[in-house]
Short mmCIF file of C-alpha atoms and ligand atoms in Angstrom, two decimals:
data_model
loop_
_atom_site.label_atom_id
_atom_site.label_comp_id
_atom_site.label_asym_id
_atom_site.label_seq_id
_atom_site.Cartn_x
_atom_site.Cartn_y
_atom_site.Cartn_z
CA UNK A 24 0.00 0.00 0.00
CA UNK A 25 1.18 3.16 -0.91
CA UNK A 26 1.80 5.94 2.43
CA UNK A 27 -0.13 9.16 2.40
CA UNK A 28 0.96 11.94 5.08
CA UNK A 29 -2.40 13.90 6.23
CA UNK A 30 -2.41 17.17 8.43
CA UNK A 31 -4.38 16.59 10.73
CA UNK A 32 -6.08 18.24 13.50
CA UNK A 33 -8.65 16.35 14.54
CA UNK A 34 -11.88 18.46 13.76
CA UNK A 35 -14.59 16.81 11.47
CA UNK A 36 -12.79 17.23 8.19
CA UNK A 37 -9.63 15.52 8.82
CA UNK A 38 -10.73 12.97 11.32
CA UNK A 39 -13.30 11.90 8.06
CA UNK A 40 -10.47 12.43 5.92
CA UNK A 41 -8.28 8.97 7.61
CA UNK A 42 -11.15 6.83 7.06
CA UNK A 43 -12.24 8.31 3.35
CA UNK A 44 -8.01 7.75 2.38
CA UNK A 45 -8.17 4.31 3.62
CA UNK A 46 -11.94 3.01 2.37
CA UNK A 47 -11.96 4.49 -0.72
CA UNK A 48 -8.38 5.96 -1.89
CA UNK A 49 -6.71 2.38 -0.39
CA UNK A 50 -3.48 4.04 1.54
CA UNK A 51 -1.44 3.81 4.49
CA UNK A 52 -2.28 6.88 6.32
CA UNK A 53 0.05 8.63 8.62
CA UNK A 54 -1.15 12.06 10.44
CA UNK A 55 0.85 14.92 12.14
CA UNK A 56 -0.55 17.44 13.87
CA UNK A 57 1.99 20.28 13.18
CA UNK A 58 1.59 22.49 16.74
CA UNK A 59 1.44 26.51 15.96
CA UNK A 60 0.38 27.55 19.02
CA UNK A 61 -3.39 26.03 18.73
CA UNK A 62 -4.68 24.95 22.31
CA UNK A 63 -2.68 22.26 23.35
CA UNK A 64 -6.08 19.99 24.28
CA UNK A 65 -6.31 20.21 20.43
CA UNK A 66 -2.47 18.80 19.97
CA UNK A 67 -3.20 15.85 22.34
CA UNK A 68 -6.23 14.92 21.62
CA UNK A 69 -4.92 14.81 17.66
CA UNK A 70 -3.14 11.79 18.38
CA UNK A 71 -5.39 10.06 20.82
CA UNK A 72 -7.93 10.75 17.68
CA UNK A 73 -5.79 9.46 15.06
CA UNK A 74 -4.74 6.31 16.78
CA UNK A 75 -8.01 5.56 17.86
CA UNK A 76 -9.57 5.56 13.82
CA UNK A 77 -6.30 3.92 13.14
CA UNK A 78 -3.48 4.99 10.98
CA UNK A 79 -0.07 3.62 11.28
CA UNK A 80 1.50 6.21 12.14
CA UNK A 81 0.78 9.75 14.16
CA UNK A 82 3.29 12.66 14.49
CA UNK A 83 3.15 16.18 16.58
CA UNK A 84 5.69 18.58 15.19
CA UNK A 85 6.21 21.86 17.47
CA UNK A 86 6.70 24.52 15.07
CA UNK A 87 5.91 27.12 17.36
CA UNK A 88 9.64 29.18 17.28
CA UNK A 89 10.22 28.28 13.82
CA UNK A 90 6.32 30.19 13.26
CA UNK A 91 7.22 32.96 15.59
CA UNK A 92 11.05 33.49 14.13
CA UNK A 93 10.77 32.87 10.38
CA UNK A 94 7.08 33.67 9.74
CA UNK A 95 5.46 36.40 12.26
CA UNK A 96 8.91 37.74 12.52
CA UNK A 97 8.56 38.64 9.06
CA UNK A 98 5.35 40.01 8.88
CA UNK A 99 5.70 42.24 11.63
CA UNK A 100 8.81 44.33 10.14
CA UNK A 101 6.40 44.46 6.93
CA UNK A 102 3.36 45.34 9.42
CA UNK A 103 1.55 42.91 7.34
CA UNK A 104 -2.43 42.63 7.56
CA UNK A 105 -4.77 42.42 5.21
CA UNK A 106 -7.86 44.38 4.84
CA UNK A 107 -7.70 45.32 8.90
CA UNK A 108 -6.81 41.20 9.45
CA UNK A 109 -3.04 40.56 10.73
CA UNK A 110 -3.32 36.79 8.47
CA UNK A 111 -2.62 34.77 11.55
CA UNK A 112 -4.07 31.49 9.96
CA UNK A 113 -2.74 32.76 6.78
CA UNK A 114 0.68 33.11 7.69
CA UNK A 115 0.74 29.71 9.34
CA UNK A 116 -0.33 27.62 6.75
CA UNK A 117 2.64 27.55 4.47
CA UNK A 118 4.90 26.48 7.40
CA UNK A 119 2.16 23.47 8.17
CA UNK A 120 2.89 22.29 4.97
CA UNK A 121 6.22 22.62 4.63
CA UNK A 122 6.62 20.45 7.81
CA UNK A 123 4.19 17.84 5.86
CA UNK A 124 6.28 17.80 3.06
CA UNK A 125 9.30 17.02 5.24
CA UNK A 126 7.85 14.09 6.60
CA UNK A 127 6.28 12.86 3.41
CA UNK A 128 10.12 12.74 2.08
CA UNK A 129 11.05 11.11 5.17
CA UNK A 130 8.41 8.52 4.80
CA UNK A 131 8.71 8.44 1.20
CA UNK A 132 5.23 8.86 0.93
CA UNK A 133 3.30 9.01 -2.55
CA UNK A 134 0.57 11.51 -1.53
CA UNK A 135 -0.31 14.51 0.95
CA UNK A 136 -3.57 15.04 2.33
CA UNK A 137 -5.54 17.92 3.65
CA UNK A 138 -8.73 18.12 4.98
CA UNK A 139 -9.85 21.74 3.09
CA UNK A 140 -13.12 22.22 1.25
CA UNK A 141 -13.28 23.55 -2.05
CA UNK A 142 -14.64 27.06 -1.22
CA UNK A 143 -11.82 28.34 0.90
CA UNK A 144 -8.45 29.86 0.83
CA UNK A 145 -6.46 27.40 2.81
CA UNK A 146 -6.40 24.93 -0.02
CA UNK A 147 -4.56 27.12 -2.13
CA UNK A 148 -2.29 28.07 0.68
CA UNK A 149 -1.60 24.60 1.17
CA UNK A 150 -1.25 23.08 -2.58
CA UNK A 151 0.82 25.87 -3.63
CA UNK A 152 3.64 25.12 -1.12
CA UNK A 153 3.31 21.59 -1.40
CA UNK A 154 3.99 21.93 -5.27
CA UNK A 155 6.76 24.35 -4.72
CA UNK A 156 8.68 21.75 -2.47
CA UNK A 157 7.59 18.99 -3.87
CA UNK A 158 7.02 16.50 -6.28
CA UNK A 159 4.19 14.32 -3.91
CA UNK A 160 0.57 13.57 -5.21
CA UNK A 161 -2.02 15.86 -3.56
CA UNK A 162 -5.21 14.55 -2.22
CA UNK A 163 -7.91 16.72 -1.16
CA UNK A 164 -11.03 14.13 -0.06
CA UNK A 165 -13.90 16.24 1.58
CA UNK A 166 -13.70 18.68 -2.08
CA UNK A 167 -12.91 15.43 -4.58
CA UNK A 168 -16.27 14.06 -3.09
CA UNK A 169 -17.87 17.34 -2.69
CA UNK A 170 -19.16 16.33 0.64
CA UNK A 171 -21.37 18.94 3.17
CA UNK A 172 -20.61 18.94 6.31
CA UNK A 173 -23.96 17.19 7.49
CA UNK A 174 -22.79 14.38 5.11
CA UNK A 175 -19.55 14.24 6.59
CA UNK A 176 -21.31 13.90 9.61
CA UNK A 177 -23.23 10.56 8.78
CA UNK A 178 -20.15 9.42 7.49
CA UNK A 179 -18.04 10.15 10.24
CA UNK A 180 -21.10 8.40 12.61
CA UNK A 181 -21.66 4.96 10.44
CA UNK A 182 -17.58 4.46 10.83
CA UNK A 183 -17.34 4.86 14.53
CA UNK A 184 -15.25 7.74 13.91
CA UNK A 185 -15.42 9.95 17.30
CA UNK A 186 -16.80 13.64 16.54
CA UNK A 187 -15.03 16.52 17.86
CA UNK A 188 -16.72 18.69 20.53
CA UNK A 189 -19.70 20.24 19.57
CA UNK A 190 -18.16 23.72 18.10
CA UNK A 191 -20.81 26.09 16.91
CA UNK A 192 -18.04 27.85 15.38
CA UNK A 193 -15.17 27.12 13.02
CA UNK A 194 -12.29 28.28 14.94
CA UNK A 195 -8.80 28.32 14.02
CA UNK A 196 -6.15 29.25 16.38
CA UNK A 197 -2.72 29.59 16.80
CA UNK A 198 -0.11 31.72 18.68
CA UNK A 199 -0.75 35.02 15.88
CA UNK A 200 -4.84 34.86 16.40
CA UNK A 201 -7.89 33.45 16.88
CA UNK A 202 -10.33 33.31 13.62
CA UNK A 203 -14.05 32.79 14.74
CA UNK A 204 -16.58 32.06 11.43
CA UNK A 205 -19.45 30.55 10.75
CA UNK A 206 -22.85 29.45 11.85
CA UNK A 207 -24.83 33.07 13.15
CA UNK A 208 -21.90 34.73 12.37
CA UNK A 209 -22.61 34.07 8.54
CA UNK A 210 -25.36 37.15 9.04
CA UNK A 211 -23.56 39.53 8.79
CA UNK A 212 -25.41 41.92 10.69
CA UNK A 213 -25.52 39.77 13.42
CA UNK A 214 -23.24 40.84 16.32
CA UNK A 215 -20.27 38.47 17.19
CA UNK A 216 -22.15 37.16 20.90
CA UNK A 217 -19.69 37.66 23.75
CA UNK A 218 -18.92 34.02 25.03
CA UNK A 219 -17.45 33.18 21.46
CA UNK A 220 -14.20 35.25 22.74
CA UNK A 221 -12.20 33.53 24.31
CA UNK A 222 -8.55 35.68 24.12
CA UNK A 223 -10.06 39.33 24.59
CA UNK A 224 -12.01 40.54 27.81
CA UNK A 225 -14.83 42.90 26.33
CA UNK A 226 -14.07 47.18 26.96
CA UNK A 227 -16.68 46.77 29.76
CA UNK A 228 -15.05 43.83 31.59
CA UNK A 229 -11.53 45.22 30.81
CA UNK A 230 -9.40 46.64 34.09
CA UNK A 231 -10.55 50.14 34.78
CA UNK A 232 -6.60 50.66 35.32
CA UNK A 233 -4.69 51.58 32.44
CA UNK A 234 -1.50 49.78 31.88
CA UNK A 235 1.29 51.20 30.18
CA UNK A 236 3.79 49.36 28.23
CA UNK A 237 7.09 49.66 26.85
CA UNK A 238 7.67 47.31 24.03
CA UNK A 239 11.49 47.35 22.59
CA UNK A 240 12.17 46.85 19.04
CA UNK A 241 15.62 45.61 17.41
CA UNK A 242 15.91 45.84 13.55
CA UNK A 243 12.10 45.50 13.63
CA UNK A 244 11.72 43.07 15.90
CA UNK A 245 9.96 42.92 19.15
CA UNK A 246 12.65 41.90 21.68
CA UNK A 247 11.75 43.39 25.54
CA UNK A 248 8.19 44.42 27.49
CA UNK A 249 9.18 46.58 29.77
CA UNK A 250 12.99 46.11 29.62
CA UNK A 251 12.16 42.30 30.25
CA UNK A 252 13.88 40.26 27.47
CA UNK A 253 11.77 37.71 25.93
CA UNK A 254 12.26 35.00 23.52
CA UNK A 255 9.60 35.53 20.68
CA UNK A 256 7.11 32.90 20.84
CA UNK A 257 6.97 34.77 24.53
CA UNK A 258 6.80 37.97 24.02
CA UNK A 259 3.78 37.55 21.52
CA UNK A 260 2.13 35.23 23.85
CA UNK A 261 2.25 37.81 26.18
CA UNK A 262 1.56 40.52 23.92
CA UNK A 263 -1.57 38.64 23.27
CA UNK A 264 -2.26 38.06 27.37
CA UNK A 265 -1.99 41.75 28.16
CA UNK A 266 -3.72 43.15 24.51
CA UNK A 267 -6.52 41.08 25.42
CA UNK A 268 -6.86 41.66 29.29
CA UNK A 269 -7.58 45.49 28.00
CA UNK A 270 -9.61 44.51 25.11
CA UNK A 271 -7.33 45.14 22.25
CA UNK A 272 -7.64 43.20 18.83
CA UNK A 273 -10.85 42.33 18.54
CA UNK A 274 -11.97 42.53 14.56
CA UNK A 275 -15.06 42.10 12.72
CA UNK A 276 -14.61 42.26 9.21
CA UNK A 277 -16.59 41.37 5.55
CA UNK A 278 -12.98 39.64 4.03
CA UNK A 279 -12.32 39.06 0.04
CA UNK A 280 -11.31 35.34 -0.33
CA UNK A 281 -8.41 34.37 -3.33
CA UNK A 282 -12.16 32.92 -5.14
CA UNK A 283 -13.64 36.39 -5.01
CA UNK A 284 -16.31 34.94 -2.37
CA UNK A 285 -17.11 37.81 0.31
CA UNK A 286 -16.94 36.09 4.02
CA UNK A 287 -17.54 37.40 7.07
CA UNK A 288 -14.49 36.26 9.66
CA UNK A 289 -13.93 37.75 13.49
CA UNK A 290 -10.62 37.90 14.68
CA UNK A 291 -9.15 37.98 18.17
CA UNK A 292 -5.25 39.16 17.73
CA UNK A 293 -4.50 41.54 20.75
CA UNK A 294 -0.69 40.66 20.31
CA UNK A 295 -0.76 41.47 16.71
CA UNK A 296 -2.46 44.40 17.02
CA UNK A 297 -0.61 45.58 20.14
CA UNK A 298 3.01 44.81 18.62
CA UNK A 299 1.98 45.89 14.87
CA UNK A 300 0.90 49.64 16.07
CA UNK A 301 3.70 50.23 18.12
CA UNK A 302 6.30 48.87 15.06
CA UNK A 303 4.77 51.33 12.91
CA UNK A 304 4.69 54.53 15.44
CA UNK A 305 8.64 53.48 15.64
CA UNK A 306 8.81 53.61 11.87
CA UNK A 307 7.02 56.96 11.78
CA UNK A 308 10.77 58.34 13.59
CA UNK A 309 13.22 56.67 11.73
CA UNK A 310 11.63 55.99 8.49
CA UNK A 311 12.36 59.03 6.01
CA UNK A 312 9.32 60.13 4.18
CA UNK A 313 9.93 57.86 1.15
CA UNK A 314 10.79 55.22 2.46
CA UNK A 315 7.12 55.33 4.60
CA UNK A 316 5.64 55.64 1.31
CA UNK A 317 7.00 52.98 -0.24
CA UNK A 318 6.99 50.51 2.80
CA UNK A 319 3.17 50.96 2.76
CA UNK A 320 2.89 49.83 -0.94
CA UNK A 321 5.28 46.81 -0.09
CA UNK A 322 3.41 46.10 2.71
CA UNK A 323 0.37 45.96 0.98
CA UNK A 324 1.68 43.32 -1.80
CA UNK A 325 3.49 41.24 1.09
CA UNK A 326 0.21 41.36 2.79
CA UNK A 327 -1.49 39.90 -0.46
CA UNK A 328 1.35 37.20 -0.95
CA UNK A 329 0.75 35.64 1.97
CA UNK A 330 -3.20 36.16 2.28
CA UNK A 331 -2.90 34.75 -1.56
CA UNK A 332 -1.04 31.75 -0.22
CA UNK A 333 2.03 32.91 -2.47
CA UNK A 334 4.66 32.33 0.27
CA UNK A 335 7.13 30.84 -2.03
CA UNK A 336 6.93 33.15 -5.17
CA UNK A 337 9.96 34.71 -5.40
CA UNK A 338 8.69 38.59 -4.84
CA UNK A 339 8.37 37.55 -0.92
CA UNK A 340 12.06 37.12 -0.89
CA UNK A 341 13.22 40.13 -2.70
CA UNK A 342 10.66 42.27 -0.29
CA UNK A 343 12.01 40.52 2.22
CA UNK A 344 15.61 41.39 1.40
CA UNK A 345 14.25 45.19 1.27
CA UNK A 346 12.39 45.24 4.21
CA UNK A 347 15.28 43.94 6.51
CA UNK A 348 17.53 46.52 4.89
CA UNK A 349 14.68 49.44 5.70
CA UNK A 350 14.59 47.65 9.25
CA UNK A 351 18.35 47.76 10.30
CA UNK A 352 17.29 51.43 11.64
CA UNK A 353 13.84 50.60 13.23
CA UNK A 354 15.74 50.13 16.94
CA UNK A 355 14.31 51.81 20.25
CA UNK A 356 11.26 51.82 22.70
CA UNK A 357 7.94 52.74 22.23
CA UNK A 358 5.61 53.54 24.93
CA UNK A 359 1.79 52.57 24.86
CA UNK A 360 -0.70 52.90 27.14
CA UNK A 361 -4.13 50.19 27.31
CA UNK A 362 -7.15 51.12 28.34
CA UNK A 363 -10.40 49.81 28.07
CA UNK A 364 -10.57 48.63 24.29
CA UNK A 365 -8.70 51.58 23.31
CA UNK A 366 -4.57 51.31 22.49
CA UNK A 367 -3.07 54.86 22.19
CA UNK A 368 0.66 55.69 21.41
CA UNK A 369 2.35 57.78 24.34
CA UNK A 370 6.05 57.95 23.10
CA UNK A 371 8.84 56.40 20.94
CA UNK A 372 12.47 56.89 21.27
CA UNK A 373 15.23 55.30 18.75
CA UNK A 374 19.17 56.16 18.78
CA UNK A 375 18.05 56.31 14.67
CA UNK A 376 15.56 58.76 15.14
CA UNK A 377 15.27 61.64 12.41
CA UNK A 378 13.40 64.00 14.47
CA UNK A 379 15.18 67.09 15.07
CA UNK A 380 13.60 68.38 18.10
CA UNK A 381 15.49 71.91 18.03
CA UNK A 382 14.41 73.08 14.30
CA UNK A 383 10.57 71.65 14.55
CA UNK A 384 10.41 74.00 18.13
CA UNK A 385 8.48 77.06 17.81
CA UNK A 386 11.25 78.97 19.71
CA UNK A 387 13.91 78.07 17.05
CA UNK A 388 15.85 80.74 16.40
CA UNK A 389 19.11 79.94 14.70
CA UNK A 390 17.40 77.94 11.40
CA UNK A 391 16.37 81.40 9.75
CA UNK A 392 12.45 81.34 8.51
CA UNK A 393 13.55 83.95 5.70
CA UNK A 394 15.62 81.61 3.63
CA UNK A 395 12.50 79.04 2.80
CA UNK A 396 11.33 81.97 0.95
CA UNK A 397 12.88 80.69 -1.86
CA UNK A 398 11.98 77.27 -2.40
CA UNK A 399 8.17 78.64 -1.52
CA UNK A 400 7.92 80.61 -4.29
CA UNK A 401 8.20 77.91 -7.29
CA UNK A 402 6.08 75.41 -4.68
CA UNK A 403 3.38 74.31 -6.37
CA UNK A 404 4.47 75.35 -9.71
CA UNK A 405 2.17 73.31 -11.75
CA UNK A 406 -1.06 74.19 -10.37
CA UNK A 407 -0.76 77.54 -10.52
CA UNK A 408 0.28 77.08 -14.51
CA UNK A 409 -2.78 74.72 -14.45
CA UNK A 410 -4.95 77.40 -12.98
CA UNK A 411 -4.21 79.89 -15.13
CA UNK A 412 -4.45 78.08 -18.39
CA UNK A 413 -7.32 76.30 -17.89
CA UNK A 414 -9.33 78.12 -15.24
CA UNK A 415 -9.55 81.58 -17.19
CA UNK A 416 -12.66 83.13 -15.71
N1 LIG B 18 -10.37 34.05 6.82
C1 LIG B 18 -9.11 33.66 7.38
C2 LIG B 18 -8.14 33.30 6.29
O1 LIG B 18 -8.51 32.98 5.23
C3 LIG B 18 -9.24 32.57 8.39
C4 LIG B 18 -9.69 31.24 7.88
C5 LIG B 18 -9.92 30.20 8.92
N2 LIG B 18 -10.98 30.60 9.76
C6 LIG B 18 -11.72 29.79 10.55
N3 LIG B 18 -12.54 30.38 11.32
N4 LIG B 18 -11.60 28.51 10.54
O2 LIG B 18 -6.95 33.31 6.49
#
């Protein structure tokens, strides 16, 4: 029998997936659970799950460092997001399948698996990166047999295959964000109902203390809370643990998926938020004013790579090698202050700061205001011309 590696995570979709592979595609299925930061019930209870249908073989990768390091890392310095969402499930995907396509060439495997319906953007996240690395079969069972969930359902019951816990929501999690869809949520006038967050307090439950915060950057980088060094899968988590205690991140947004479908996602990302904001108040002082500009158009296609599932075209890479060039200077502190649902900037500091506190000041003296005279007098050169030619009257 030939071996096919499935992600798996245990929800409906892959935990239908084993059985379908096995019954009706005849292969040796072995599952890994690749661990991003997703509750850790939900790593455990992968394998119990995948032993208990029975494939030969179950693996739990923890790719949480190598997620925080080479993937958040990296959309942080580009202050990735988009359309308002910082692409926490996004971002993660292409590392999930990287790590399957590891093992697969380990196991010499024929095929990969996933368990992703045809309507979504996480299968082209996932096939694209798998074909970039990789010359495996891909098998996608729940779309080849365009199944509905309450199909896969009365599948998943006439092969003793045990259901997940009664979710009302599909939720995807991991150490950048918490995506909440589905079910009421599909109205989309219908408001997000409070017990479905889980990693934000609400503005009204939120401390009636403010807290401030010092976050310190290093070529982009978050690297200290309040002078208190932290590896980075730690300072996000906490980043994420103090953003939501004051009711940062919390996002309700219409989205465009890669098929053109409009969807209607919530998002819970208090460390993204939190750590995003502050990066780009730092920028604001050491940036020059063209390189702002363009950083926000790069951002915006970087953004779209990885929303687009385009990890590996090559365009990341060179925006990545200008991005970490435009970051060597974005270095210092930056001082924010939480309150009730409401983040707000109080100071930055950098030892690469252009601001030039003595010629901005009102009381400057020695910068003389007479010689600007000069360069005033042609400003605008081109709509006055305008003006005159064409505006006669
Ligand atoms: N809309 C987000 C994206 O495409 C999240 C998808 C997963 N969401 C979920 N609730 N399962 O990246």
């Amino acid at each position: 029998m030939e071996k096919v590696i499935l992600a798996f995570s245990s929800g409906l979709d892959t935990s239908v997936c084993i059985k379908l592979l096995q019954e009706k595609y005849n292969m040796e299925v072995i599952t890994a659970c690749v661990d991003v930061g997703q509750p850790e019930k939900e790593v455990k209870r992968s394998s119990q799950v995948a032993h208990k249908i029975g494939v030969s073989k179950h693996y739990t990768i923890d790719a949480k460092d190598e997620f925080a390091t080479d993937y958040i890392f990296k959309a942080i310095k580009a202050n990735a997001t988009y359309e308002g969402y910082p692409l926490s499930t996004a971002l993660a995907r292409p590392l999930i399948a990287m790590k399957i396509v590891e093992l697969a060439k380990k196991e010499g495997a024929l095929a990969i698996s996933h368990g992703c319906t045809g309507k979504g953007n996480d299968q082209f996240r996932f096939e694209s990166t798998i074909r970039s690395t990789s010359s495996c079969q891909i098998i996608a069972p729940i779309r080849d047999l365009n199944l509905t969930r309450s199909e896969e359902i009365e599948y998943a019951k006439s092969h003793c295959i045990p259901l997940p816990i009664f979710e009302l929501y599909s939720i995807d999690e991991n150490i950048w964000g918490r995506s909440i869809e589905g079910d009421i949520l599909e109205d989309p006038m219908v408001e997000m109902p409070e017990e479905a967050f889980n990693w934000t307090r609400s503005s009204n439950n939120a401390p009636d203390e403010a807290q401030i915060l010092e976050i310190k950057f290093e070529e982009g980088i978050p690297i200290a809370l309040n002078n208190k060094k932290l590896d980075p899968v730690d300072i996000i988590k906490e980043c994420n643990q103090i953003g939501g205690l004051h009711g940062i991140g919390r996002i309700d947004i219409i989205e465009d998926r890669i098929i053109g479908l409009k969807s209607r996602e919530n998002y819970e990302t208090p460390g993204a938020v939190l750590i995003i904001t502050a990066h780009k108040a730092l920028e604001q002082i050491v940036l020059t004013r063209e390189e702002i500009k363009f950083a926000e158009n790069t951002s915006q296609t970087y953004s779209e790579l990885i929303y687009n599932g385009l990890w590996h075209e090559p365009l990341r890479e060179d925006l990545d090698c200008l991005i970490d060039n435009m970051q060597k200077r974005v270095t210092g502190i930056v001082r924010v202050k939480l309150h009730k649902g409401n983040l707000r900037i109080l100071g930055r500091k950098s030892p690469f700061s252009l601001y030039q506190e003595q010629a901005v000041s009102f009381e400057d003296k020695e910068t003389d205001q007479r010689e600007i005279v000069g360069m005033i007098k042609n400003y605008g050169i081109q709509a006055a011309c305008y003006q005159k030619v064409c505006k006669k009257d």
